[in-house]
């Protein structure tokens, strides 16, 4: 049986092909392990993607991944696929809103909730027998049971995360925290074994990559559970440099120095805001002081620091914006990325809008992107005290401070 997995384009992004479609690579690896053939059609980075899709080869099953702002594009893709071939849809958006998704995307034969690797054997068996179901719940796949991602199905050299020849590697899935801006699906954090991590690094090293990017949002948790020294030794022995993401809940001067010694060059922190009031409203469980100290200690250890900020979370005011600008000026990161808050399906804010006095949420899913071309955004929600005009103004002020 042949399964064709499609990665939709993200027109709102400046560069939608910076990263390979890692989720699809894992699913393709599982399909191949089960004895099926798989291909990946990555429509990102292609202004003429519709033309490419019109020449699609015959397949026994199509699978499409979908994040919220891509939903309108996914509907277009569905209309272009062979009508008699079953289609399954997965990803964060259908997992958060399964019934809304199937109502609007009637062409879908099956919706996969959660992680597809855990249920893929059943899906493919049902597809072969012509008895595919409307919903499959994959839940949480045991990580070391997941085959290596099918990296051979894409040209990894075309992807340059951060503008550099690098490729992502993951230590874990899930997150133990409940930040209220995040569309966390409630999955507990699971961590790959040291042996699996070593195999991943050996594979990307053999593919010619000398730099990897940790795809995890908060790598330090996985490092602590596996043993920081154990994991960093694997990287040092492989002679692979790396970039890492974490927040300031867990850090120390000693930790950052170990990162550098093992080959780490860059670290990204989810700073989010310079206002303690906003951090508390986000349930970020970190202080402004911790964020500041993390930046300074990381830079002192020799790491380049990238800071992620979020503007226009419910409760944002001119005072909180001024506090964020002051934070930027006092604790200057080497680079930064500004996101505009959107109440993504699955997030606490989306599920509890009344707690934030939300008066409007856009019915157009394409409005729910966090960072667009030239760092722009489109307001997709409003509260009694945070209008579209205020959001645009606050975003402009912080963006100017980051220039």
mmCIF file of C-alpha atoms in Angstrom:
data_model
loop_
_atom_site.group_PDB
_atom_site.id
_atom_site.type_symbol
_atom_site.label_atom_id
_atom_site.label_comp_id
_atom_site.label_asym_id
_atom_site.label_seq_id
_atom_site.Cartn_x
_atom_site.Cartn_y
_atom_site.Cartn_z
ATOM 1 C CA UNK A 1 0.000 0.000 0.000
ATOM 2 C CA UNK A 2 1.226 3.483 -0.823
ATOM 3 C CA UNK A 3 0.653 6.405 1.535
ATOM 4 C CA UNK A 4 1.262 9.994 0.394
ATOM 5 C CA UNK A 5 1.802 12.573 3.128
ATOM 6 C CA UNK A 6 1.296 16.255 2.311
ATOM 7 C CA UNK A 7 2.785 19.271 4.088
ATOM 8 C CA UNK A 8 0.676 22.358 3.183
ATOM 9 C CA UNK A 9 2.256 25.734 2.412
ATOM 10 C CA UNK A 10 2.041 28.537 4.966
ATOM 11 C CA UNK A 11 1.571 31.662 2.877
ATOM 12 C CA UNK A 12 1.643 34.006 5.849
ATOM 13 C CA UNK A 13 5.253 33.094 6.735
ATOM 14 C CA UNK A 14 8.336 34.818 5.370
ATOM 15 C CA UNK A 15 9.955 31.409 4.922
ATOM 16 C CA UNK A 16 7.673 28.416 5.363
ATOM 17 C CA UNK A 17 10.370 25.927 4.393
ATOM 18 C CA UNK A 18 12.932 26.676 7.099
ATOM 19 C CA UNK A 19 12.263 23.341 8.794
ATOM 20 C CA UNK A 20 11.584 19.895 7.321
ATOM 21 C CA UNK A 21 8.153 18.350 8.068
ATOM 22 C CA UNK A 22 9.429 16.316 11.001
ATOM 23 C CA UNK A 23 6.016 15.009 12.050
ATOM 24 C CA UNK A 24 5.416 13.533 8.612
ATOM 25 C CA UNK A 25 8.915 12.052 8.522
ATOM 26 C CA UNK A 26 8.156 10.091 11.706
ATOM 27 C CA UNK A 27 4.824 8.856 10.311
ATOM 28 C CA UNK A 28 6.463 7.860 7.033
ATOM 29 C CA UNK A 29 9.114 5.956 8.987
ATOM 30 C CA UNK A 30 6.359 4.033 10.793
ATOM 31 C CA UNK A 31 4.551 3.270 7.514
ATOM 32 C CA UNK A 32 7.739 1.876 6.036
ATOM 33 C CA UNK A 33 8.372 -0.231 9.133
ATOM 34 C CA UNK A 34 4.891 -1.712 8.643
ATOM 35 C CA UNK A 35 5.838 -2.762 5.115
ATOM 36 C CA UNK A 36 4.123 0.021 3.174
ATOM 37 C CA UNK A 37 5.660 2.570 0.817
ATOM 38 C CA UNK A 38 5.544 6.259 1.671
ATOM 39 C CA UNK A 39 6.216 9.543 -0.040
ATOM 40 C CA UNK A 40 6.165 13.108 1.234
ATOM 41 C CA UNK A 41 4.987 16.048 -0.837
ATOM 42 C CA UNK A 42 6.221 19.229 0.817
ATOM 43 C CA UNK A 43 4.407 22.195 -0.719
ATOM 44 C CA UNK A 44 6.248 24.784 1.375
ATOM 45 C CA UNK A 45 8.620 27.196 -0.342
ATOM 46 C CA UNK A 46 6.665 26.789 -3.571
ATOM 47 C CA UNK A 47 4.673 29.712 -4.937
ATOM 48 C CA UNK A 48 3.161 27.409 -7.571
ATOM 49 C CA UNK A 49 2.164 24.644 -5.186
ATOM 50 C CA UNK A 50 -1.262 24.174 -6.752
ATOM 51 C CA UNK A 51 0.357 23.328 -10.072
ATOM 52 C CA UNK A 52 2.630 20.811 -8.362
ATOM 53 C CA UNK A 53 -0.329 19.233 -6.623
ATOM 54 C CA UNK A 54 -2.265 18.908 -9.900
ATOM 55 C CA UNK A 55 0.349 16.418 -11.122
ATOM 56 C CA UNK A 56 0.160 14.239 -8.046
ATOM 57 C CA UNK A 57 0.780 10.563 -8.629
ATOM 58 C CA UNK A 58 -1.661 7.813 -7.748
ATOM 59 C CA UNK A 59 -1.779 6.824 -4.099
ATOM 60 C CA UNK A 60 -3.809 4.459 -1.911
ATOM 61 C CA UNK A 61 -4.123 6.913 0.978
ATOM 62 C CA UNK A 62 -3.414 10.611 1.443
ATOM 63 C CA UNK A 63 -2.453 12.128 4.781
ATOM 64 C CA UNK A 64 -2.363 15.882 5.446
ATOM 65 C CA UNK A 65 -1.003 17.677 8.507
ATOM 66 C CA UNK A 66 -2.813 20.825 9.602
ATOM 67 C CA UNK A 67 -2.117 23.716 11.962
ATOM 68 C CA UNK A 68 -4.898 26.229 12.568
ATOM 69 C CA UNK A 69 -3.996 29.052 10.118
ATOM 70 C CA UNK A 70 -3.491 26.476 7.335
ATOM 71 C CA UNK A 71 -7.044 25.148 7.516
ATOM 72 C CA UNK A 72 -8.353 27.199 4.521
ATOM 73 C CA UNK A 73 -5.408 26.014 2.404
ATOM 74 C CA UNK A 74 -6.034 22.418 3.469
ATOM 75 C CA UNK A 75 -9.609 22.741 2.222
ATOM 76 C CA UNK A 76 -8.248 23.796 -1.177
ATOM 77 C CA UNK A 77 -5.856 20.856 -1.217
ATOM 78 C CA UNK A 78 -8.689 18.460 -0.409
ATOM 79 C CA UNK A 79 -10.639 19.662 -3.448
ATOM 80 C CA UNK A 80 -7.643 18.919 -5.685
ATOM 81 C CA UNK A 81 -7.029 15.330 -4.567
ATOM 82 C CA UNK A 82 -8.498 12.323 -6.420
ATOM 83 C CA UNK A 83 -12.046 11.974 -5.166
ATOM 84 C CA UNK A 84 -11.991 8.189 -4.784
ATOM 85 C CA UNK A 85 -8.830 8.025 -2.665
ATOM 86 C CA UNK A 86 -9.322 8.139 1.108
ATOM 87 C CA UNK A 87 -7.824 11.127 2.930
ATOM 88 C CA UNK A 88 -6.830 11.375 6.573
ATOM 89 C CA UNK A 89 -6.145 14.653 8.350
ATOM 90 C CA UNK A 90 -4.031 15.073 11.465
ATOM 91 C CA UNK A 91 -2.111 17.674 13.396
ATOM 92 C CA UNK A 92 -2.856 20.231 16.128
ATOM 93 C CA UNK A 93 -5.983 21.758 14.589
ATOM 94 C CA UNK A 94 -8.072 18.616 14.007
ATOM 95 C CA UNK A 95 -6.868 17.227 17.346
ATOM 96 C CA UNK A 96 -8.189 20.328 19.126
ATOM 97 C CA UNK A 97 -11.387 20.663 17.075
ATOM 98 C CA UNK A 98 -12.233 17.268 15.565
ATOM 99 C CA UNK A 99 -15.952 17.783 15.024
ATOM 100 C CA UNK A 100 -15.622 21.304 13.693
ATOM 101 C CA UNK A 101 -12.945 20.027 11.312
ATOM 102 C CA UNK A 102 -14.979 17.188 9.825
ATOM 103 C CA UNK A 103 -18.001 19.481 9.500
ATOM 104 C CA UNK A 104 -16.052 21.986 7.412
ATOM 105 C CA UNK A 105 -13.901 19.455 5.558
ATOM 106 C CA UNK A 106 -16.434 16.930 4.315
ATOM 107 C CA UNK A 107 -13.916 15.479 1.853
ATOM 108 C CA UNK A 108 -11.950 13.986 4.780
ATOM 109 C CA UNK A 109 -12.499 10.289 5.321
ATOM 110 C CA UNK A 110 -10.614 10.077 8.598
ATOM 111 C CA UNK A 111 -9.331 12.394 11.306
ATOM 112 C CA UNK A 112 -6.417 11.362 13.495
ATOM 113 C CA UNK A 113 -6.353 12.814 16.995
ATOM 114 C CA UNK A 114 -3.037 12.822 18.796
ATOM 115 C CA UNK A 115 0.069 11.004 17.614
ATOM 116 C CA UNK A 116 -0.544 8.926 14.503
ATOM 117 C CA UNK A 117 2.339 6.466 14.963
ATOM 118 C CA UNK A 118 0.475 4.683 17.734
ATOM 119 C CA UNK A 119 -2.575 3.926 15.582
ATOM 120 C CA UNK A 120 -1.123 3.889 12.056
ATOM 121 C CA UNK A 121 -1.172 0.096 11.710
ATOM 122 C CA UNK A 122 -4.918 0.058 12.368
ATOM 123 C CA UNK A 123 -5.528 2.973 9.996
ATOM 124 C CA UNK A 124 -3.637 1.336 7.120
ATOM 125 C CA UNK A 125 -5.300 -2.030 7.704
ATOM 126 C CA UNK A 126 -8.729 -0.386 7.657
ATOM 127 C CA UNK A 127 -7.840 1.580 4.517
ATOM 128 C CA UNK A 128 -6.774 -1.612 2.757
ATOM 129 C CA UNK A 129 -10.036 -3.291 3.758
ATOM 130 C CA UNK A 130 -12.171 -0.307 2.726
ATOM 131 C CA UNK A 131 -13.409 0.190 6.282
ATOM 132 C CA UNK A 132 -11.586 3.351 7.335
ATOM 133 C CA UNK A 133 -13.208 5.083 10.298
ATOM 134 C CA UNK A 134 -13.993 8.775 10.742
ATOM 135 C CA UNK A 135 -11.958 9.199 13.929
ATOM 136 C CA UNK A 136 -8.840 7.530 15.263
ATOM 137 C CA UNK A 137 -7.325 8.429 18.619
ATOM 138 C CA UNK A 138 -3.584 7.884 18.603
ATOM 139 C CA UNK A 139 -2.934 9.158 22.096
ATOM 140 C CA UNK A 140 0.695 9.101 23.190
ATOM 141 C CA UNK A 141 3.075 6.819 21.361
ATOM 142 C CA UNK A 142 5.872 5.162 23.406
ATOM 143 C CA UNK A 143 8.807 7.106 22.024
ATOM 144 C CA UNK A 144 11.406 4.396 21.604
ATOM 145 C CA UNK A 145 8.853 2.306 19.694
ATOM 146 C CA UNK A 146 8.700 4.998 17.007
ATOM 147 C CA UNK A 147 11.006 4.245 14.053
ATOM 148 C CA UNK A 148 13.643 6.727 12.990
ATOM 149 C CA UNK A 149 12.183 9.535 10.845
ATOM 150 C CA UNK A 150 12.274 8.737 7.117
ATOM 151 C CA UNK A 151 14.779 11.480 6.357
ATOM 152 C CA UNK A 152 15.547 9.895 2.979
ATOM 153 C CA UNK A 153 12.141 10.988 1.658
ATOM 154 C CA UNK A 154 13.016 14.698 1.540
ATOM 155 C CA UNK A 155 16.010 16.756 0.518
ATOM 156 C CA UNK A 156 17.155 17.885 3.955
ATOM 157 C CA UNK A 157 19.633 20.329 2.405
ATOM 158 C CA UNK A 158 16.840 22.590 1.181
ATOM 159 C CA UNK A 159 15.865 23.404 4.778
ATOM 160 C CA UNK A 160 17.992 25.917 6.652
ATOM 161 C CA UNK A 161 16.612 26.643 10.139
ATOM 162 C CA UNK A 162 17.958 30.002 11.205
ATOM 163 C CA UNK A 163 19.538 30.380 7.773
ATOM 164 C CA UNK A 164 22.125 27.730 8.581
ATOM 165 C CA UNK A 165 22.811 24.256 7.201
ATOM 166 C CA UNK A 166 21.358 22.297 10.111
ATOM 167 C CA UNK A 167 18.639 19.764 10.795
ATOM 168 C CA UNK A 168 16.349 19.197 13.789
ATOM 169 C CA UNK A 169 16.683 16.394 16.344
ATOM 170 C CA UNK A 170 14.206 15.732 19.150
ATOM 171 C CA UNK A 171 14.850 14.561 22.686
ATOM 172 C CA UNK A 172 11.232 14.419 23.797
ATOM 173 C CA UNK A 173 7.549 15.006 23.120
ATOM 174 C CA UNK A 174 4.987 16.744 25.277
ATOM 175 C CA UNK A 175 5.350 19.384 27.952
ATOM 176 C CA UNK A 176 4.770 19.301 31.725
ATOM 177 C CA UNK A 177 3.756 22.966 31.843
ATOM 178 C CA UNK A 178 0.439 24.639 31.092
ATOM 179 C CA UNK A 179 1.193 28.073 29.687
ATOM 180 C CA UNK A 180 -2.163 29.550 28.779
ATOM 181 C CA UNK A 181 -1.144 30.787 25.319
ATOM 182 C CA UNK A 182 -0.069 27.318 24.175
ATOM 183 C CA UNK A 183 -2.282 24.837 22.334
ATOM 184 C CA UNK A 184 -1.006 22.037 24.542
ATOM 185 C CA UNK A 185 -2.973 18.866 23.907
ATOM 186 C CA UNK A 186 -2.453 17.550 27.407
ATOM 187 C CA UNK A 187 0.220 15.034 26.570
ATOM 188 C CA UNK A 188 2.594 14.117 29.346
ATOM 189 C CA UNK A 189 6.243 14.650 28.603
ATOM 190 C CA UNK A 190 8.041 11.585 27.267
ATOM 191 C CA UNK A 191 11.749 11.344 26.545
ATOM 192 C CA UNK A 192 13.749 9.312 24.057
ATOM 193 C CA UNK A 193 16.384 7.005 25.499
ATOM 194 C CA UNK A 194 20.083 7.841 25.386
ATOM 195 C CA UNK A 195 20.608 5.044 22.878
ATOM 196 C CA UNK A 196 17.932 6.454 20.576
ATOM 197 C CA UNK A 197 19.421 9.952 20.778
ATOM 198 C CA UNK A 198 22.821 8.545 19.923
ATOM 199 C CA UNK A 199 21.385 6.757 16.882
ATOM 200 C CA UNK A 200 19.679 9.953 15.702
ATOM 201 C CA UNK A 201 22.940 11.893 15.935
ATOM 202 C CA UNK A 202 24.866 9.179 14.134
ATOM 203 C CA UNK A 203 22.348 9.255 11.305
ATOM 204 C CA UNK A 204 22.402 13.018 10.773
ATOM 205 C CA UNK A 205 26.196 13.001 11.089
ATOM 206 C CA UNK A 206 26.384 10.354 8.352
ATOM 207 C CA UNK A 207 24.125 12.557 6.232
ATOM 208 C CA UNK A 208 26.783 15.260 6.429
ATOM 209 C CA UNK A 209 25.269 17.576 9.030
ATOM 210 C CA UNK A 210 27.633 19.110 11.558
ATOM 211 C CA UNK A 211 24.993 21.220 13.310
ATOM 212 C CA UNK A 212 21.628 20.205 14.749
ATOM 213 C CA UNK A 213 18.767 22.174 16.214
ATOM 214 C CA UNK A 214 16.889 20.775 19.179
ATOM 215 C CA UNK A 215 13.246 20.742 18.104
ATOM 216 C CA UNK A 216 11.974 20.474 21.675
ATOM 217 C CA UNK A 217 10.508 23.593 23.249
ATOM 218 C CA UNK A 218 12.164 22.914 26.597
ATOM 219 C CA UNK A 219 15.163 20.629 26.207
ATOM 220 C CA UNK A 220 16.536 21.184 29.687
ATOM 221 C CA UNK A 221 13.811 18.976 31.203
ATOM 222 C CA UNK A 222 14.829 16.033 29.030
ATOM 223 C CA UNK A 223 18.492 16.740 29.743
ATOM 224 C CA UNK A 224 17.901 16.731 33.491
ATOM 225 C CA UNK A 225 15.950 13.461 33.439
ATOM 226 C CA UNK A 226 18.491 11.688 31.239
ATOM 227 C CA UNK A 227 21.453 13.283 32.978
ATOM 228 C CA UNK A 228 22.896 16.443 31.466
ATOM 229 C CA UNK A 229 26.424 15.057 31.354
ATOM 230 C CA UNK A 230 25.228 11.832 29.674
ATOM 231 C CA UNK A 231 23.476 13.635 26.823
ATOM 232 C CA UNK A 232 26.121 16.282 26.295
ATOM 233 C CA UNK A 233 28.803 13.596 26.095
ATOM 234 C CA UNK A 234 26.972 12.065 23.129
ATOM 235 C CA UNK A 235 27.079 15.400 21.322
ATOM 236 C CA UNK A 236 30.682 16.034 22.198
ATOM 237 C CA UNK A 237 31.736 12.551 21.062
ATOM 238 C CA UNK A 238 29.833 13.006 17.788
ATOM 239 C CA UNK A 239 31.559 16.367 17.230
ATOM 240 C CA UNK A 240 28.230 18.003 16.397
ATOM 241 C CA UNK A 241 27.432 21.581 17.358
ATOM 242 C CA UNK A 242 23.891 22.384 18.415
ATOM 243 C CA UNK A 243 21.318 25.069 19.144
ATOM 244 C CA UNK A 244 18.962 24.622 22.059
ATOM 245 C CA UNK A 245 15.600 25.916 23.332
ATOM 246 C CA UNK A 246 14.585 26.226 26.968
ATOM 247 C CA UNK A 247 13.060 28.652 29.428
ATOM 248 C CA UNK A 248 14.378 30.171 32.622
ATOM 249 C CA UNK A 249 12.749 27.781 35.064
ATOM 250 C CA UNK A 250 15.919 25.659 35.113
ATOM 251 C CA UNK A 251 19.307 27.214 34.518
ATOM 252 C CA UNK A 252 22.692 27.831 36.087
ATOM 253 C CA UNK A 253 26.092 29.203 35.182
ATOM 254 C CA UNK A 254 27.485 25.674 35.331
ATOM 255 C CA UNK A 255 24.804 24.345 32.963
ATOM 256 C CA UNK A 256 25.497 26.996 30.325
ATOM 257 C CA UNK A 257 29.232 26.386 30.537
ATOM 258 C CA UNK A 258 28.595 22.667 29.981
ATOM 259 C CA UNK A 259 26.496 23.514 26.911
ATOM 260 C CA UNK A 260 29.349 25.513 25.415
ATOM 261 C CA UNK A 261 31.925 22.847 26.188
ATOM 262 C CA UNK A 262 29.759 20.238 24.433
ATOM 263 C CA UNK A 263 29.398 22.361 21.287
ATOM 264 C CA UNK A 264 26.348 24.535 21.889
ATOM 265 C CA UNK A 265 26.491 27.885 20.099
ATOM 266 C CA UNK A 266 22.997 29.357 20.532
ATOM 267 C CA UNK A 267 20.241 29.224 23.112
ATOM 268 C CA UNK A 268 16.658 30.459 22.788
ATOM 269 C CA UNK A 269 14.564 31.508 25.764
ATOM 270 C CA UNK A 270 10.800 31.915 25.901
ATOM 271 C CA UNK A 271 10.919 35.282 27.667
ATOM 272 C CA UNK A 272 7.401 36.237 26.506
ATOM 273 C CA UNK A 273 7.093 39.521 28.436
ATOM 274 C CA UNK A 274 8.964 41.967 30.640
ATOM 275 C CA UNK A 275 5.852 42.364 32.778
ATOM 276 C CA UNK A 276 5.412 40.077 35.781
ATOM 277 C CA UNK A 277 1.681 40.675 35.651
ATOM 278 C CA UNK A 278 1.509 39.330 32.084
ATOM 279 C CA UNK A 279 3.769 36.365 32.888
ATOM 280 C CA UNK A 280 1.442 35.481 35.760
ATOM 281 C CA UNK A 281 -1.628 35.802 33.564
ATOM 282 C CA UNK A 282 0.075 33.430 31.092
ATOM 283 C CA UNK A 283 0.736 30.940 33.929
ATOM 284 C CA UNK A 284 4.356 31.028 32.815
ATOM 285 C CA UNK A 285 5.652 30.140 36.302
ATOM 286 C CA UNK A 286 8.791 32.218 35.902
ATOM 287 C CA UNK A 287 9.837 35.669 37.073
ATOM 288 C CA UNK A 288 11.156 38.650 35.162
ATOM 289 C CA UNK A 289 14.288 38.423 37.292
ATOM 290 C CA UNK A 290 14.868 34.783 36.327
ATOM 291 C CA UNK A 291 14.524 35.666 32.653
ATOM 292 C CA UNK A 292 17.023 38.493 32.984
ATOM 293 C CA UNK A 293 19.561 36.379 34.860
ATOM 294 C CA UNK A 294 19.262 33.548 32.338
ATOM 295 C CA UNK A 295 20.115 35.918 29.474
ATOM 296 C CA UNK A 296 23.134 37.393 31.232
ATOM 297 C CA UNK A 297 24.557 34.064 32.412
ATOM 298 C CA UNK A 298 24.125 32.456 28.994
ATOM 299 C CA UNK A 299 25.866 35.352 27.261
ATOM 300 C CA UNK A 300 28.649 35.326 29.845
ATOM 301 C CA UNK A 301 29.202 31.624 29.088
ATOM 302 C CA UNK A 302 29.655 32.470 25.398
ATOM 303 C CA UNK A 303 26.214 31.585 24.041
ATOM 304 C CA UNK A 304 24.318 33.686 21.542
ATOM 305 C CA UNK A 305 20.903 34.357 23.064
ATOM 306 C CA UNK A 306 17.660 34.547 21.118
ATOM 307 C CA UNK A 307 14.622 35.755 23.037
ATOM 308 C CA UNK A 308 11.021 35.016 22.136
ATOM 309 C CA UNK A 309 8.416 37.613 23.075
ATOM 310 C CA UNK A 310 4.615 37.523 22.920
ATOM 311 C CA UNK A 311 2.588 40.716 22.696
ATOM 312 C CA UNK A 312 -1.158 41.272 23.150
ATOM 313 C CA UNK A 313 -1.935 38.504 25.598
ATOM 314 C CA UNK A 314 -5.259 39.386 27.306
ATOM 315 C CA UNK A 315 -4.514 42.005 29.932
ATOM 316 C CA UNK A 316 -1.773 43.725 27.908
ATOM 317 C CA UNK A 317 -1.666 47.455 28.674
ATOM 318 C CA UNK A 318 0.589 50.369 27.902
ATOM 319 C CA UNK A 319 2.270 49.789 31.251
ATOM 320 C CA UNK A 320 3.050 46.133 30.495
ATOM 321 C CA UNK A 321 4.327 47.089 27.031
ATOM 322 C CA UNK A 322 6.594 49.729 28.585
ATOM 323 C CA UNK A 323 7.897 47.109 31.031
ATOM 324 C CA UNK A 324 8.728 44.782 28.140
ATOM 325 C CA UNK A 325 10.513 47.554 26.261
ATOM 326 C CA UNK A 326 12.517 48.394 29.388
ATOM 327 C CA UNK A 327 13.424 44.718 29.757
ATOM 328 C CA UNK A 328 14.690 44.598 26.167
ATOM 329 C CA UNK A 329 16.799 47.708 26.684
ATOM 330 C CA UNK A 330 18.294 46.516 29.972
ATOM 331 C CA UNK A 331 18.857 42.846 29.105
ATOM 332 C CA UNK A 332 19.662 42.927 25.419
ATOM 333 C CA UNK A 333 19.481 39.522 23.722
ATOM 334 C CA UNK A 334 21.588 38.902 20.617
ATOM 335 C CA UNK A 335 18.429 38.426 18.565
ATOM 336 C CA UNK A 336 14.696 38.224 19.179
ATOM 337 C CA UNK A 337 11.429 37.087 17.660
ATOM 338 C CA UNK A 338 8.104 38.774 18.372
ATOM 339 C CA UNK A 339 4.834 36.849 18.202
ATOM 340 C CA UNK A 340 1.361 38.302 18.407
ATOM 341 C CA UNK A 341 -0.923 36.335 20.693
ATOM 342 C CA UNK A 342 -3.755 34.398 19.062
ATOM 343 C CA UNK A 343 -6.201 32.233 21.042
ATOM 344 C CA UNK A 344 -5.256 28.999 19.274
ATOM 345 C CA UNK A 345 -7.660 26.070 19.516
ATOM 346 C CA UNK A 346 -6.586 23.832 22.367
ATOM 347 C CA UNK A 347 -5.164 26.691 24.413
ATOM 348 C CA UNK A 348 -6.543 27.623 27.811
ATOM 349 C CA UNK A 349 -7.616 31.041 26.542
ATOM 350 C CA UNK A 350 -9.514 29.533 23.606
ATOM 351 C CA UNK A 351 -11.323 27.140 25.931
ATOM 352 C CA UNK A 352 -12.073 29.786 28.611
ATOM 353 C CA UNK A 353 -12.700 33.069 26.732
ATOM 354 C CA UNK A 354 -15.060 34.376 29.396
ATOM 355 C CA UNK A 355 -12.214 34.519 31.909
ATOM 356 C CA UNK A 356 -10.483 37.099 29.693
ATOM 357 C CA UNK A 357 -13.483 39.242 28.733
ATOM 358 C CA UNK A 358 -13.031 38.228 25.082
ATOM 359 C CA UNK A 359 -15.673 39.915 22.975
ATOM 360 C CA UNK A 360 -14.643 38.673 19.528
ATOM 361 C CA UNK A 361 -12.754 35.807 17.918
ATOM 362 C CA UNK A 362 -12.357 35.677 14.153
ATOM 363 C CA UNK A 363 -14.298 32.905 12.358
ATOM 364 C CA UNK A 364 -11.521 32.817 9.726
ATOM 365 C CA UNK A 365 -8.807 30.374 10.796
ATOM 366 C CA UNK A 366 -6.295 31.966 8.423
ATOM 367 C CA UNK A 367 -6.176 34.955 10.815
ATOM 368 C CA UNK A 368 -4.676 32.830 13.606
ATOM 369 C CA UNK A 369 -0.999 33.101 12.729
ATOM 370 C CA UNK A 370 1.514 34.405 15.242
ATOM 371 C CA UNK A 371 4.234 35.799 12.996
ATOM 372 C CA UNK A 372 3.732 36.810 9.384
ATOM 373 C CA UNK A 373 5.819 38.308 6.633
ATOM 374 C CA UNK A 374 8.077 41.119 7.848
ATOM 375 C CA UNK A 375 7.106 40.216 11.397
ATOM 376 C CA UNK A 376 3.531 41.317 10.813
ATOM 377 C CA UNK A 377 0.290 39.897 12.177
ATOM 378 C CA UNK A 378 -3.479 40.281 11.865
ATOM 379 C CA UNK A 379 -5.554 40.798 15.027
ATOM 380 C CA UNK A 380 -7.898 37.847 15.330
ATOM 381 C CA UNK A 381 -9.511 38.540 18.679
ATOM 382 C CA UNK A 382 -10.462 41.410 20.982
ATOM 383 C CA UNK A 383 -11.370 41.930 24.609
ATOM 384 C CA UNK A 384 -13.273 44.681 26.371
ATOM 385 C CA UNK A 385 -9.955 46.410 27.079
ATOM 386 C CA UNK A 386 -7.800 45.327 24.129
ATOM 387 C CA UNK A 387 -9.031 46.510 20.743
ATOM 388 C CA UNK A 388 -7.574 45.797 17.303
ATOM 389 C CA UNK A 389 -6.107 49.310 17.247
ATOM 390 C CA UNK A 390 -4.402 48.849 20.614
ATOM 391 C CA UNK A 391 -2.965 45.492 19.527
ATOM 392 C CA UNK A 392 -1.484 47.011 16.388
ATOM 393 C CA UNK A 393 -0.016 49.884 18.417
ATOM 394 C CA UNK A 394 1.482 47.633 21.113
ATOM 395 C CA UNK A 395 2.954 45.296 18.509
ATOM 396 C CA UNK A 396 4.546 48.233 16.691
ATOM 397 C CA UNK A 397 6.105 49.609 19.884
ATOM 398 C CA UNK A 398 7.783 46.343 20.868
ATOM 399 C CA UNK A 399 8.827 45.581 17.309
ATOM 400 C CA UNK A 400 10.532 48.975 17.119
ATOM 401 C CA UNK A 401 12.324 48.322 20.413
ATOM 402 C CA UNK A 402 13.712 45.061 19.000
ATOM 403 C CA UNK A 403 15.161 46.665 15.862
#
